[in-house]
PDB file of C-alpha atoms in Angstrom:
ATOM      1  CA  UNK A  22      15.479 -21.944-100.841  1.00  0.00           C
ATOM      2  CA  UNK A  23      15.253 -19.769-103.892  1.00  0.00           C
ATOM      3  CA  UNK A  24      18.018 -17.908-105.599  1.00  0.00           C
ATOM      4  CA  UNK A  25      17.260 -15.058-107.965  1.00  0.00           C
ATOM      5  CA  UNK A  26      20.085 -14.098-110.316  1.00  0.00           C
ATOM      6  CA  UNK A  27      21.067 -10.525-110.917  1.00  0.00           C
ATOM      7  CA  UNK A  28      19.620  -8.954-114.026  1.00  0.00           C
ATOM      8  CA  UNK A  29      19.521  -5.544-115.674  1.00  0.00           C
ATOM      9  CA  UNK A  30      16.791  -4.362-113.303  1.00  0.00           C
ATOM     10  CA  UNK A  31      17.771  -5.691-109.867  1.00  0.00           C
ATOM     11  CA  UNK A  32      20.550  -7.308-107.891  1.00  0.00           C
ATOM     12  CA  UNK A  33      20.465 -11.015-107.244  1.00  0.00           C
ATOM     13  CA  UNK A  34      19.136 -12.270-103.928  1.00  0.00           C
ATOM     14  CA  UNK A  35      18.151 -15.384-102.004  1.00  0.00           C
ATOM     15  CA  UNK A  36      14.993 -16.170-100.094  1.00  0.00           C
ATOM     16  CA  UNK A  37      13.363 -18.938 -98.128  1.00  0.00           C
ATOM     17  CA  UNK A  38      10.081 -19.716 -99.837  1.00  0.00           C
ATOM     18  CA  UNK A  39       7.212 -21.188 -97.828  1.00  0.00           C
ATOM     19  CA  UNK A  40       4.848 -22.787-100.316  1.00  0.00           C
ATOM     20  CA  UNK A  41       2.246 -24.027 -97.860  1.00  0.00           C
ATOM     21  CA  UNK A  42       1.958 -24.962 -94.222  1.00  0.00           C
ATOM     22  CA  UNK A  43      -1.065 -26.491 -92.620  1.00  0.00           C
ATOM     23  CA  UNK A  44      -2.100 -27.155 -89.049  1.00  0.00           C
ATOM     24  CA  UNK A  45      -5.019 -29.520 -88.517  1.00  0.00           C
ATOM     25  CA  UNK A  46      -8.104 -27.718 -87.207  1.00  0.00           C
ATOM     26  CA  UNK A  47      -8.036 -29.405 -83.792  1.00  0.00           C
ATOM     27  CA  UNK A  48      -4.442 -28.241 -83.173  1.00  0.00           C
ATOM     28  CA  UNK A  49      -4.803 -24.600 -84.219  1.00  0.00           C
ATOM     29  CA  UNK A  50      -4.258 -21.731 -81.776  1.00  0.00           C
ATOM     30  CA  UNK A  51      -1.815 -23.793 -79.713  1.00  0.00           C
ATOM     31  CA  UNK A  52       1.398 -22.238 -81.031  1.00  0.00           C
ATOM     32  CA  UNK A  53       2.339 -24.941 -83.553  1.00  0.00           C
ATOM     33  CA  UNK A  54       2.249 -22.596 -86.544  1.00  0.00           C
ATOM     34  CA  UNK A  55       4.311 -19.976 -84.726  1.00  0.00           C
ATOM     35  CA  UNK A  56       6.829 -22.639 -83.675  1.00  0.00           C
ATOM     36  CA  UNK A  57       7.082 -23.847 -87.248  1.00  0.00           C
ATOM     37  CA  UNK A  58       7.671 -20.292 -88.470  1.00  0.00           C
ATOM     38  CA  UNK A  59      10.390 -19.848 -85.807  1.00  0.00           C
ATOM     39  CA  UNK A  60      12.164 -22.864 -87.302  1.00  0.00           C
ATOM     40  CA  UNK A  61      11.869 -21.308 -90.753  1.00  0.00           C
ATOM     41  CA  UNK A  62      13.303 -18.024 -89.439  1.00  0.00           C
ATOM     42  CA  UNK A  63      16.196 -19.957 -87.872  1.00  0.00           C
ATOM     43  CA  UNK A  64      16.916 -21.774 -91.144  1.00  0.00           C
ATOM     44  CA  UNK A  65      16.970 -18.472 -93.024  1.00  0.00           C
ATOM     45  CA  UNK A  66      19.158 -16.838 -90.390  1.00  0.00           C
ATOM     46  CA  UNK A  67      21.627 -19.766 -90.364  1.00  0.00           C
ATOM     47  CA  UNK A  68      22.049 -19.355 -94.125  1.00  0.00           C
ATOM     48  CA  UNK A  69      22.376 -15.574 -94.004  1.00  0.00           C
ATOM     49  CA  UNK A  70      19.054 -15.062 -95.792  1.00  0.00           C
ATOM     50  CA  UNK A  71      16.964 -12.112 -94.674  1.00  0.00           C
ATOM     51  CA  UNK A  72      13.934 -12.601 -96.925  1.00  0.00           C
ATOM     52  CA  UNK A  73      11.113 -15.079 -96.455  1.00  0.00           C
ATOM     53  CA  UNK A  74       8.520 -15.317 -99.210  1.00  0.00           C
ATOM     54  CA  UNK A  75       5.245 -17.182 -99.044  1.00  0.00           C
ATOM     55  CA  UNK A  76       1.894 -17.537-100.626  1.00  0.00           C
ATOM     56  CA  UNK A  77      -1.516 -18.814 -99.679  1.00  0.00           C
ATOM     57  CA  UNK A  78      -4.905 -19.128-101.300  1.00  0.00           C
ATOM     58  CA  UNK A  79      -6.556 -15.734-101.621  1.00  0.00           C
ATOM     59  CA  UNK A  80      -9.726 -16.801 -99.828  1.00  0.00           C
ATOM     60  CA  UNK A  81      -7.868 -18.444 -96.923  1.00  0.00           C
ATOM     61  CA  UNK A  82      -8.613 -15.901 -94.200  1.00  0.00           C
ATOM     62  CA  UNK A  83      -7.042 -18.124 -91.514  1.00  0.00           C
ATOM     63  CA  UNK A  84      -3.685 -18.052 -93.327  1.00  0.00           C
ATOM     64  CA  UNK A  85      -4.024 -14.330 -94.055  1.00  0.00           C
ATOM     65  CA  UNK A  86      -4.602 -13.557 -90.373  1.00  0.00           C
ATOM     66  CA  UNK A  87      -1.797 -15.884 -89.260  1.00  0.00           C
ATOM     67  CA  UNK A  88       0.790 -14.327 -91.570  1.00  0.00           C
ATOM     68  CA  UNK A  89      -0.368 -10.845 -90.599  1.00  0.00           C
ATOM     69  CA  UNK A  90       0.343 -11.745 -86.950  1.00  0.00           C
ATOM     70  CA  UNK A  91       3.781 -12.898 -88.125  1.00  0.00           C
ATOM     71  CA  UNK A  92       4.328  -9.366 -89.542  1.00  0.00           C
ATOM     72  CA  UNK A  93       4.341 -10.359 -93.198  1.00  0.00           C
ATOM     73  CA  UNK A  94       3.341  -7.708 -95.694  1.00  0.00           C
ATOM     74  CA  UNK A  95       1.611  -8.120 -99.027  1.00  0.00           C
ATOM     75  CA  UNK A  96       3.832  -7.410-102.005  1.00  0.00           C
TER      76      UNK A  96
END
C-alpha cells in the first residue's frame, strides 16, 4: 500500500503498488497470474482503494502483454 500526501499540485491518494510478480515458465497461461491479480483487486477494493500501480522491466514483453490484458494503461 502506498499513501501519497496532498501537496500544492494534487490531492492526496492511496494506491496498491505491485512491485513484481512472477509465474514460473512451466505454469504460465494457466490462469495463475490472473488469479493473483484478482486477489490484488480484492485487497484494494476491501480497503476502498481504486488505484493499482505497478512496474515491470521495460524489455519484459511477457509482463507488458499480461498487464495489457488486465487493462492497465501506461502512465
